[in-house]
Coordinates of C-alpha atoms in Angstrom, one line a residue:
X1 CA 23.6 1.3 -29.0
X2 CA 20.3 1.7 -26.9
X3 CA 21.3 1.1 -23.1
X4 CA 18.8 -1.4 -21.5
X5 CA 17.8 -0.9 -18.3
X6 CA 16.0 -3.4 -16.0
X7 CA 13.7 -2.4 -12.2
X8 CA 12.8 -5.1 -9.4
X9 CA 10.7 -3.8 -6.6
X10 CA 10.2 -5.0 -3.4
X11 CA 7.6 -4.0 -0.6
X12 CA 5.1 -1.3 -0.4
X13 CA 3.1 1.3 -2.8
X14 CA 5.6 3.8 -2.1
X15 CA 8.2 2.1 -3.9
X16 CA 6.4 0.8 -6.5
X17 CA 5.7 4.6 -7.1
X18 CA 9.2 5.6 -6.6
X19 CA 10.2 2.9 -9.2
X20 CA 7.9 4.4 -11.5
X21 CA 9.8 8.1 -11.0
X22 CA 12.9 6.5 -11.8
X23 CA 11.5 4.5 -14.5
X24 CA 10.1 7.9 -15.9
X25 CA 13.5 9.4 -15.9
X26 CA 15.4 6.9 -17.2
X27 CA 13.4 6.4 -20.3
X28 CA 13.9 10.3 -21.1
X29 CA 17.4 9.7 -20.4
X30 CA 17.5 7.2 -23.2
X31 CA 17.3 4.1 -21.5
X32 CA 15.1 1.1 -22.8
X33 CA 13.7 -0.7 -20.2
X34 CA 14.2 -4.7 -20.6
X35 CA 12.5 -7.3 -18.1
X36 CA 15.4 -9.6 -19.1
X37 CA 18.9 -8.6 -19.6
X38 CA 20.7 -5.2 -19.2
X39 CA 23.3 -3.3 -19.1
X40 CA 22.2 -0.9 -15.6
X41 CA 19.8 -2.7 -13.2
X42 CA 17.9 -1.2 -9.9
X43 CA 17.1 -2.9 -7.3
X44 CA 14.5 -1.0 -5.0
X45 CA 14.4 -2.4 -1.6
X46 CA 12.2 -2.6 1.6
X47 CA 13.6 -3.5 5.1
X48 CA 9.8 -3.6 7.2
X49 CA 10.7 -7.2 8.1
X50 CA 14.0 -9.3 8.4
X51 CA 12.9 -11.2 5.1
X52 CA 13.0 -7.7 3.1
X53 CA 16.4 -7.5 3.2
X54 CA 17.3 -11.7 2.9
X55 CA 14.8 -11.1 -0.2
X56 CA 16.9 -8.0 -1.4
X57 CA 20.4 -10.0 -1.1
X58 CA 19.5 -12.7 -2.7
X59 CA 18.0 -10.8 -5.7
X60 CA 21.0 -9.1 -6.3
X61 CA 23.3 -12.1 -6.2
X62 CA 20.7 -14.0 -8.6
X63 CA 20.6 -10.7 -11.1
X64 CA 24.5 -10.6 -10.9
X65 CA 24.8 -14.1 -12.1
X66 CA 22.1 -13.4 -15.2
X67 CA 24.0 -10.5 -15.8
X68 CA 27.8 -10.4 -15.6
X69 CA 28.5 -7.3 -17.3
X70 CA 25.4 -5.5 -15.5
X71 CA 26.3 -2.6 -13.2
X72 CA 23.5 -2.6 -10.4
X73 CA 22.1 -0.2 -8.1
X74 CA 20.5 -0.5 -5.1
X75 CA 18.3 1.8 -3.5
X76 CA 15.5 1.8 -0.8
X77 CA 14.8 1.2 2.5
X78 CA 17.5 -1.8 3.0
X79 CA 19.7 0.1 1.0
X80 CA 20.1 3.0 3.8
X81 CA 19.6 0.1 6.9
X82 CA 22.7 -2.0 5.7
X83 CA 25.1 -0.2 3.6
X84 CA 28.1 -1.8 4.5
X85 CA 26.2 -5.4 3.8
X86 CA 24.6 -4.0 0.4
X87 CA 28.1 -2.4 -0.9
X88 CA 29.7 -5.8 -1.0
X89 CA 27.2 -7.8 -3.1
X90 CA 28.6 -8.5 -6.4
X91 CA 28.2 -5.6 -9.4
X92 CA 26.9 -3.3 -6.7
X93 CA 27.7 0.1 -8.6
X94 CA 25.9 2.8 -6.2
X95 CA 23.7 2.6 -3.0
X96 CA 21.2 5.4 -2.5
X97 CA 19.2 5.7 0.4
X98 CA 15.6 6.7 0.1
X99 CA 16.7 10.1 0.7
X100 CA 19.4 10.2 -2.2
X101 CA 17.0 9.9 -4.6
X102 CA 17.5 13.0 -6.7
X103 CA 21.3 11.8 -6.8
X104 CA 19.7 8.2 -8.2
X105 CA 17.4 10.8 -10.5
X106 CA 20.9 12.4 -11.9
X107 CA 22.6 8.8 -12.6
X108 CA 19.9 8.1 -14.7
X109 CA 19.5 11.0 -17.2
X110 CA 19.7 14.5 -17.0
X111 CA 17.3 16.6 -15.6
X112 CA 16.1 20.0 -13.0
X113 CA 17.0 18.6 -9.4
X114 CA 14.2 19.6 -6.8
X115 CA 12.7 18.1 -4.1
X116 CA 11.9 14.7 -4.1
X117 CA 8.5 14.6 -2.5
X118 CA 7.3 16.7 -5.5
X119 CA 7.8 14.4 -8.4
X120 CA 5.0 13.2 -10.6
X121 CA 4.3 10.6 -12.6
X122 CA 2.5 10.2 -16.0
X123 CA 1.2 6.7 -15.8
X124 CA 1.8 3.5 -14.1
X125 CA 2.9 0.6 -16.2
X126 CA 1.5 -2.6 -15.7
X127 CA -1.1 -1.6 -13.0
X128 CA -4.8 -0.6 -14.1
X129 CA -5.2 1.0 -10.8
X130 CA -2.3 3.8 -10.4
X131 CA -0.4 5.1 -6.6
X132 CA 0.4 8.2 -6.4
X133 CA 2.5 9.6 -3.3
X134 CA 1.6 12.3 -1.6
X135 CA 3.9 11.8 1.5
X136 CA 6.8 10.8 2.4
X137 CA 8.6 10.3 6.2
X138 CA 6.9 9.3 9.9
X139 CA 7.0 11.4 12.9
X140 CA 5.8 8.2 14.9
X141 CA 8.4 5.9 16.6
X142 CA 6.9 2.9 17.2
X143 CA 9.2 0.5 18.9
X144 CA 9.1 -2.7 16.3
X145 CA 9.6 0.0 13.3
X146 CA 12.8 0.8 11.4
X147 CA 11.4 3.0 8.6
X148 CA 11.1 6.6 10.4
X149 CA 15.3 6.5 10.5
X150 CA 15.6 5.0 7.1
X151 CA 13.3 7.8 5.8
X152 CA 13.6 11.2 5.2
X153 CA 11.7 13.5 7.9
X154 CA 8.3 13.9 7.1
X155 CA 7.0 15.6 3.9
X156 CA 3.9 16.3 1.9
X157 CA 3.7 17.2 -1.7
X158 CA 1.7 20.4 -2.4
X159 CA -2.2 19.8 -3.2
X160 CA -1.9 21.4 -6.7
X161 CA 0.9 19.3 -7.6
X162 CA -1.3 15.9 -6.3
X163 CA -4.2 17.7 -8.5
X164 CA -2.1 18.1 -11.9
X165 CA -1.0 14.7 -10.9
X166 CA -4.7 13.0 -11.3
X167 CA -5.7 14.4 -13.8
X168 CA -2.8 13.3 -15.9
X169 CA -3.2 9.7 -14.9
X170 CA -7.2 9.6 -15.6
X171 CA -6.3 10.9 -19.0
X172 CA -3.7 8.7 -19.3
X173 CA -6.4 6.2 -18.9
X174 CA -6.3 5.1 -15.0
X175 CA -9.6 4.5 -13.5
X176 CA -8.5 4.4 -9.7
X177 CA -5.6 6.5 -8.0
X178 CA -4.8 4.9 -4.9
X179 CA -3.1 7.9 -2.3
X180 CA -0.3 6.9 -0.2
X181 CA 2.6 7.9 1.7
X182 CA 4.9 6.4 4.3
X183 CA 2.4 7.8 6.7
X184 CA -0.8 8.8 5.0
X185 CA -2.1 10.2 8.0
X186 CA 0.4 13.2 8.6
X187 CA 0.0 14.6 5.2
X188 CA -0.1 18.2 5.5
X189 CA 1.4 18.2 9.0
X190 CA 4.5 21.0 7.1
X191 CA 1.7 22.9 5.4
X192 CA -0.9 25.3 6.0
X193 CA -4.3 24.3 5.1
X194 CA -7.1 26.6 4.1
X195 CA -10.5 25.2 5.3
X196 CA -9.9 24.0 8.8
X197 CA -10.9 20.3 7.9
X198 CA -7.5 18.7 7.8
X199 CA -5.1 18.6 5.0
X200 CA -5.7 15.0 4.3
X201 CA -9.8 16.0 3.8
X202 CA -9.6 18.9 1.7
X203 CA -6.6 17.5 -0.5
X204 CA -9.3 14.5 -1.2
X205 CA -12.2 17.0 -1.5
X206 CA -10.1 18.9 -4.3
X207 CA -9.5 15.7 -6.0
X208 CA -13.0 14.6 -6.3
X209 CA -14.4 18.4 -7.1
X210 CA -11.3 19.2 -9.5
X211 CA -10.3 15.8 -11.8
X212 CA -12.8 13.4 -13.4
X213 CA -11.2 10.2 -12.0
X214 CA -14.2 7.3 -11.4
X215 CA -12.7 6.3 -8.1
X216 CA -10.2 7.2 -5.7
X217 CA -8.9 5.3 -2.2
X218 CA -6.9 5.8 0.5
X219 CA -4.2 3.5 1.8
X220 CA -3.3 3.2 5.5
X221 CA -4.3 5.6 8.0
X222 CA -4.3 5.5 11.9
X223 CA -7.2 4.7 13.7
X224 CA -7.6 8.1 15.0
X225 CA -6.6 9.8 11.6
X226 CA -10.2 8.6 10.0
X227 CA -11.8 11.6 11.0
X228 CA -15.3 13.6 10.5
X229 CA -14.2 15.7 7.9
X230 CA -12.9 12.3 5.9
X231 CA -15.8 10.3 7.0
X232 CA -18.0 12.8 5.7
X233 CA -16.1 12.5 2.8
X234 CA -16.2 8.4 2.7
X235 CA -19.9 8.5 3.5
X236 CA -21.1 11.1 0.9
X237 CA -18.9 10.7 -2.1
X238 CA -19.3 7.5 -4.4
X239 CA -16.2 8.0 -5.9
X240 CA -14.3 7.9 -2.9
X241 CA -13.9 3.8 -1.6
X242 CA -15.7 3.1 1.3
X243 CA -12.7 0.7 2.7
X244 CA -10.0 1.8 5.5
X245 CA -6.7 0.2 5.8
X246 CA -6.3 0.7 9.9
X247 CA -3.6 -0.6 11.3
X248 CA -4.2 -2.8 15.0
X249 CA -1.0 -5.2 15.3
X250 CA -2.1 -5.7 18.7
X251 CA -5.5 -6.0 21.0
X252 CA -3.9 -6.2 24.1
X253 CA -3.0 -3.2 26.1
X254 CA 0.5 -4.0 27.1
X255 CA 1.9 -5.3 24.3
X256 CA 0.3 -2.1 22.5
X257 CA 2.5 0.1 25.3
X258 CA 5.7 -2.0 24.5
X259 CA 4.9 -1.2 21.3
X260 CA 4.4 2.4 21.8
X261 CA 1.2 2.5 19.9
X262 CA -0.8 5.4 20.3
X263 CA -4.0 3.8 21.4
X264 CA -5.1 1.3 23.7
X265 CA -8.1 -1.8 22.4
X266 CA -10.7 0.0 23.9
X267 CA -10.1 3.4 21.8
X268 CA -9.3 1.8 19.0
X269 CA -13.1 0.0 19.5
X270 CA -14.4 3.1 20.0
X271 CA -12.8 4.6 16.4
X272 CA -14.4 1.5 14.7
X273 CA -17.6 1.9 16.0
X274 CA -18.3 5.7 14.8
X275 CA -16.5 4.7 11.5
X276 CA -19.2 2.2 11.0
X277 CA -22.2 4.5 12.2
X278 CA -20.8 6.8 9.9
X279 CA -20.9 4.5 7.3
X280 CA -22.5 1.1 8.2
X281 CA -21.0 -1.0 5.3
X282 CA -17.8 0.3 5.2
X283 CA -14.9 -2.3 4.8
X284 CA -12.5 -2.1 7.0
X285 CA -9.0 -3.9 6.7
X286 CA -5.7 -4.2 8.9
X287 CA -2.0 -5.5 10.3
X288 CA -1.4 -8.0 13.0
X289 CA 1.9 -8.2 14.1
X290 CA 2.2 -11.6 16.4
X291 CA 4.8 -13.2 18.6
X292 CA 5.9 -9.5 19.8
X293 CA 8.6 -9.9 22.6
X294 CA 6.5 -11.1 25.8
X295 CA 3.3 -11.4 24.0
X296 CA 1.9 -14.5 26.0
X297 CA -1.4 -16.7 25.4
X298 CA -3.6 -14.2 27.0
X299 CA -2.0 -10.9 24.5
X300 CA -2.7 -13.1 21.5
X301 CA -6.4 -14.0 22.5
X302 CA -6.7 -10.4 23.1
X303 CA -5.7 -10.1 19.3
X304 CA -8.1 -12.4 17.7
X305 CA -11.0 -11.0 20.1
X306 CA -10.3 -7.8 18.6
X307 CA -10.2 -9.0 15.0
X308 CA -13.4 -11.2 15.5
X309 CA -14.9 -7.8 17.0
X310 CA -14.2 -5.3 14.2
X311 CA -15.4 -7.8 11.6
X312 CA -11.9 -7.2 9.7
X313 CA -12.8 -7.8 6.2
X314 CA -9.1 -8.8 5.6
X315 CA -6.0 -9.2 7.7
X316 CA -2.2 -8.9 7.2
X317 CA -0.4 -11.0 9.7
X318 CA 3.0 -10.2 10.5
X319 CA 5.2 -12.8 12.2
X320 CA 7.2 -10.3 14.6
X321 CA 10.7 -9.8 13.2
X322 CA 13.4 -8.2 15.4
X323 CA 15.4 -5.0 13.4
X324 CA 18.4 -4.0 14.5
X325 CA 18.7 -0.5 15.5
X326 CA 15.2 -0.5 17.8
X327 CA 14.2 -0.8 21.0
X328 CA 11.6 -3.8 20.4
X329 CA 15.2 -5.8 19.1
X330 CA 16.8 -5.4 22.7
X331 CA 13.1 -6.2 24.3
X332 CA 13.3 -9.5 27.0
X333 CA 11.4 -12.3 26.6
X334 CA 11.3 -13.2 23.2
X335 CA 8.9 -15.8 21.4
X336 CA 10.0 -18.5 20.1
X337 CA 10.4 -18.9 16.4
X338 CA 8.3 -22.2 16.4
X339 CA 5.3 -20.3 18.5
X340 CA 5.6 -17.5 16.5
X341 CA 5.0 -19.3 13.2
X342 CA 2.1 -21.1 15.0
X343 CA 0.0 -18.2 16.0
X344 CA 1.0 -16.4 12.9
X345 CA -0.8 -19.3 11.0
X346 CA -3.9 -19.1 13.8
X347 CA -4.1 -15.1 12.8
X348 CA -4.4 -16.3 9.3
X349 CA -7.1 -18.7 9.6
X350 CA -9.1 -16.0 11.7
X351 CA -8.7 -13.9 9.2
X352 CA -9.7 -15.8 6.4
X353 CA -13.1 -16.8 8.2
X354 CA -13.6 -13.0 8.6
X355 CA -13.1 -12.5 4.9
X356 CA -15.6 -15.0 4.0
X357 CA -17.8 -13.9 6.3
X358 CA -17.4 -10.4 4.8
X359 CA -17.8 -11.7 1.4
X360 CA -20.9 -13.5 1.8
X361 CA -22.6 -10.5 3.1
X362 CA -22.1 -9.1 0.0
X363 CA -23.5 -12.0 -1.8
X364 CA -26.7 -10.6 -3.7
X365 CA -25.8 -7.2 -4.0
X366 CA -24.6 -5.1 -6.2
X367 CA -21.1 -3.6 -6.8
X368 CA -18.9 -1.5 -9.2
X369 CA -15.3 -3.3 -9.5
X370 CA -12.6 -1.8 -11.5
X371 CA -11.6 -5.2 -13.5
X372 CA -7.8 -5.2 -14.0
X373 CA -5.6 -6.1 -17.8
X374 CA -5.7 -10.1 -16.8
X375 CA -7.4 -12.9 -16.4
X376 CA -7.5 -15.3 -13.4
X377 CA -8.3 -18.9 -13.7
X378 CA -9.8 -17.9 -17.0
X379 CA -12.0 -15.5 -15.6
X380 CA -12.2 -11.5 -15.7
X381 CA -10.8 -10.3 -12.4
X382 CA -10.9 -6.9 -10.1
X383 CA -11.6 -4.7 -7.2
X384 CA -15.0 -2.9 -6.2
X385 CA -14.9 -0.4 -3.9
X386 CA -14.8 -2.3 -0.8
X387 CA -11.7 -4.1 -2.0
X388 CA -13.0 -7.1 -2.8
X389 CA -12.1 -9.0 -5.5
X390 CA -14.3 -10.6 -8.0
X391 CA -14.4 -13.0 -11.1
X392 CA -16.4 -13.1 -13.7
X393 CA -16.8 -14.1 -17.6
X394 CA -16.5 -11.6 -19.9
X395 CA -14.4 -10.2 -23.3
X396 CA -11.1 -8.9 -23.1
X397 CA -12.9 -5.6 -23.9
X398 CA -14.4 -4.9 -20.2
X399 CA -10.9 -5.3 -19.0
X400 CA -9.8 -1.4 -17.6
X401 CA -13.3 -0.6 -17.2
X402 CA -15.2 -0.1 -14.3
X403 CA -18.8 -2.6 -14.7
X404 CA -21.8 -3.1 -12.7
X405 CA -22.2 -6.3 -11.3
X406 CA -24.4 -8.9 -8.7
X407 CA -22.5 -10.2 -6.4
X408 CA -22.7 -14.3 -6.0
X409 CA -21.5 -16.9 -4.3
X410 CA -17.9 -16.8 -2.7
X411 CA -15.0 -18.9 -4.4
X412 CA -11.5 -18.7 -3.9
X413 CA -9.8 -14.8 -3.1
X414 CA -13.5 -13.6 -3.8
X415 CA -16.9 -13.9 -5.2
X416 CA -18.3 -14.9 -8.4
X417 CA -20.3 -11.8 -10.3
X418 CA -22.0 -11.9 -13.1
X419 CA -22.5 -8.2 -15.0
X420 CA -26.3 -6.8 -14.2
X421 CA -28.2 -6.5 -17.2
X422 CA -27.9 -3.8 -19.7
X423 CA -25.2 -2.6 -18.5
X424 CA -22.3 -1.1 -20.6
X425 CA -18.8 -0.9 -19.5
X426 CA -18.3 2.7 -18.2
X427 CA -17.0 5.2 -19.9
X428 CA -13.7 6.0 -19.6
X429 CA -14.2 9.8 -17.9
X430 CA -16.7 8.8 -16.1
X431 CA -17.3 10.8 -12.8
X432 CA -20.0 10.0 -10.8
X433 CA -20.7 6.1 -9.5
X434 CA -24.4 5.0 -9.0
X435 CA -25.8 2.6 -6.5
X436 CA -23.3 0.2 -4.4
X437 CA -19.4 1.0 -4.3

């Protein structure tokens, strides 16, 4: 009898990778995978906010009752936060911590053990644009932030590893590898480097010299980790997107010290202004945490001053959610839940006019999105290079292919396109991109 195996995921690209390494191992172990019932579930959890976990319960509960005989496994951030919690749900068979996961790795089907950080995948199912981790851990201790004792201490997967890596996902048929880590930022920080650049900027220079992938992005990075050699890099290489993911959660000074940011507003201005003299259309995206203990009025004007200021093309708001275990959970002077959700909402609406803003820029010029295995509201859908989404009309045929377009008018989530004449889907090795990103 074939064993069926089923994988939720919650939270970031990490685990969606990490799911994908487990998923890997389990099919060689003789597992099918199901999306419906099965015999072994895994439940891969994140704990950034107080809803990760309430998500994470209630998941298990529901796939206990679809599943009576189902023995389930949880593993993940929660997983290591609340053990005690996670061990009672119902059909909870094993609990592994994201640093158990070669343990996980063994349940699932036999195989060498080794470190964690230096597993690879071979494709990325159900995604046309494919993650792969290149870090793991974070050396930061911000005070709102559970993750850095939830994780294992900081690691970073060797550069000919990440290499092999690409190039077995482009020929597996990916268009766009997305790198990302727990913190992107301190890749390299346990291993020597051989140009003097930064580890981060010559890993990304070996990709683009040594694979033939179309396009390749970064995910988060600290203000101060976007760099000259990487700007160079951003500026002069079309394959590499011209969008930064850079963290802010807060334009005012003292709730960036409560915080224990590294930065103040007025260096984190700075950053953003040679990022965009390096590269003047660059989009830049970020995270807004609101309703921070003893954030008043004044701290969260500061905030949207700073949002409208570095023309965020797109804004994650996070309503602040205590987590047991640090110092911003024992902080005085707490918001109120009700003024919370309100400025939360306000962040939101900023946000959205800055997107639109962004977006009708665009409107008129040219772009190269990678258009995704679905259709929304009918229409072709995907991502250029500045992470913006378009739609357009279109065969089923363009879909995993990467199409010049003109930008048009803004609609809902994006902008309408329509494909620039004579062109022809690109080819699926395609290196180099031409004209807009």
């Amino acid at each position: 009898m074939v064993r069926r195996i089923r994988f939720v995921t919650f939270g970031c690209k990490v685990n969606q990778y990490e799911t994908q390494v487990l998923r890997e191992r389990a099919r060689a172990g003789g597992y099918r995978e199901s999306d419906g019932e099965a015999e072994l579930i895994v439940v891969n959890t994140c704990t950034v906010t107080g809803r990760g976990g309430e998500k994470a319960r209630r998941a298990v509960r529901r796939l206990a009752r679809e599943n009576p005989g189902a023995r389930i496994l949880v593993t993940g951030c929660y997983a290591a936060s609340d053990r005690a919690t996670v061990r009672t749900l119902p059909r909870v068979a094993g609990v592994y911590g994201p640093a158990e996961r070669e343990d996980l790795l063994e349940r699932l089907g036999p195989g060498p053990r080794g470190a964690f950080i230096e597993r690879r995948v071979l494709g990325f199912r159900g995604h046309t644009r494919a993650f792969v981790k290149i870090q793991d851990g974070c050396p930061l201790r911000c005070s709102y932030c559970i993750i850095p004792a939830v994780r294992p201490r900081p690691a970073s997967k060797h550069p000919d590893t990440v290499v092999r890596e690409v190039r077995a996902l482009v020929e597996a048929g990916h268009r766009e590898v997305i790198l990302t880590g727990i913190h992107l930022g301190a890749y390299g920080g346990d291993r020597p480097v051989s140009r003097g650049e930064g580890a981060l900027a010559e890993l990304v220079r070996r990709i683009l010299d040594e694979t033939d992938l179309p396009r390749l992005r970064l995910s988060s990075l600290e203000v101060h980790e976007a760099d000259g050699p990487l700007l160079e890099l951003l500026a002069g290489r079309p394959r590499l997107a011209p969008h930064l993911h850079l963290p802010l959660q807060s334009g005012s000074p003292r709730i960036l010290r409560r915080m224990r940011r590294r930065y103040d507003p007025e260096e984190f201005r700075e950053r953003v202004g040679a990022i965009r003299k390096a590269i003047p259309d660059v989009a830049l995206s970020t995270d807004v945490i609101v309703g921070f203990p003893g954030e008043t009025e004044e701290d969260f004007a500061a905030t949207l001053r700073m949002m409208r200021e570095c023309r965020f093309m797109r804004t994650h708001v996070f309503p602040f959610s205590p987590r047991p275990g640090t110092p911003a959970a024992d902080l005085p002077r707490p918001v109120p839940g009700p003024e919370i959700r309100r400025r939360a909402a306000e962040c939101a609406r900023e946000g959205r006019v800055l997107a639109r803003a962004f977006a009708l820029g665009l409107a008129g010029r040219t772009a190269r999105p990678l258009l995704e295995s679905r259709r929304v509201r009918g229409f072709l859908t995907g991502l250029t290079g500045r992470y913006v989404r378009v739609f357009l009309e279109g065969p089923d045929a363009w879909m995993n292919r990467i199409l010049p377009v003109r930008l048009e008018a803004p609609v809902a989530g994006g902008l309408r396109a329509r494909p620039e004449p004579g062109s022809v889907p690109a080819p699926a090795a395609a290196g180099a991109a031409g004209g807009e990103r």
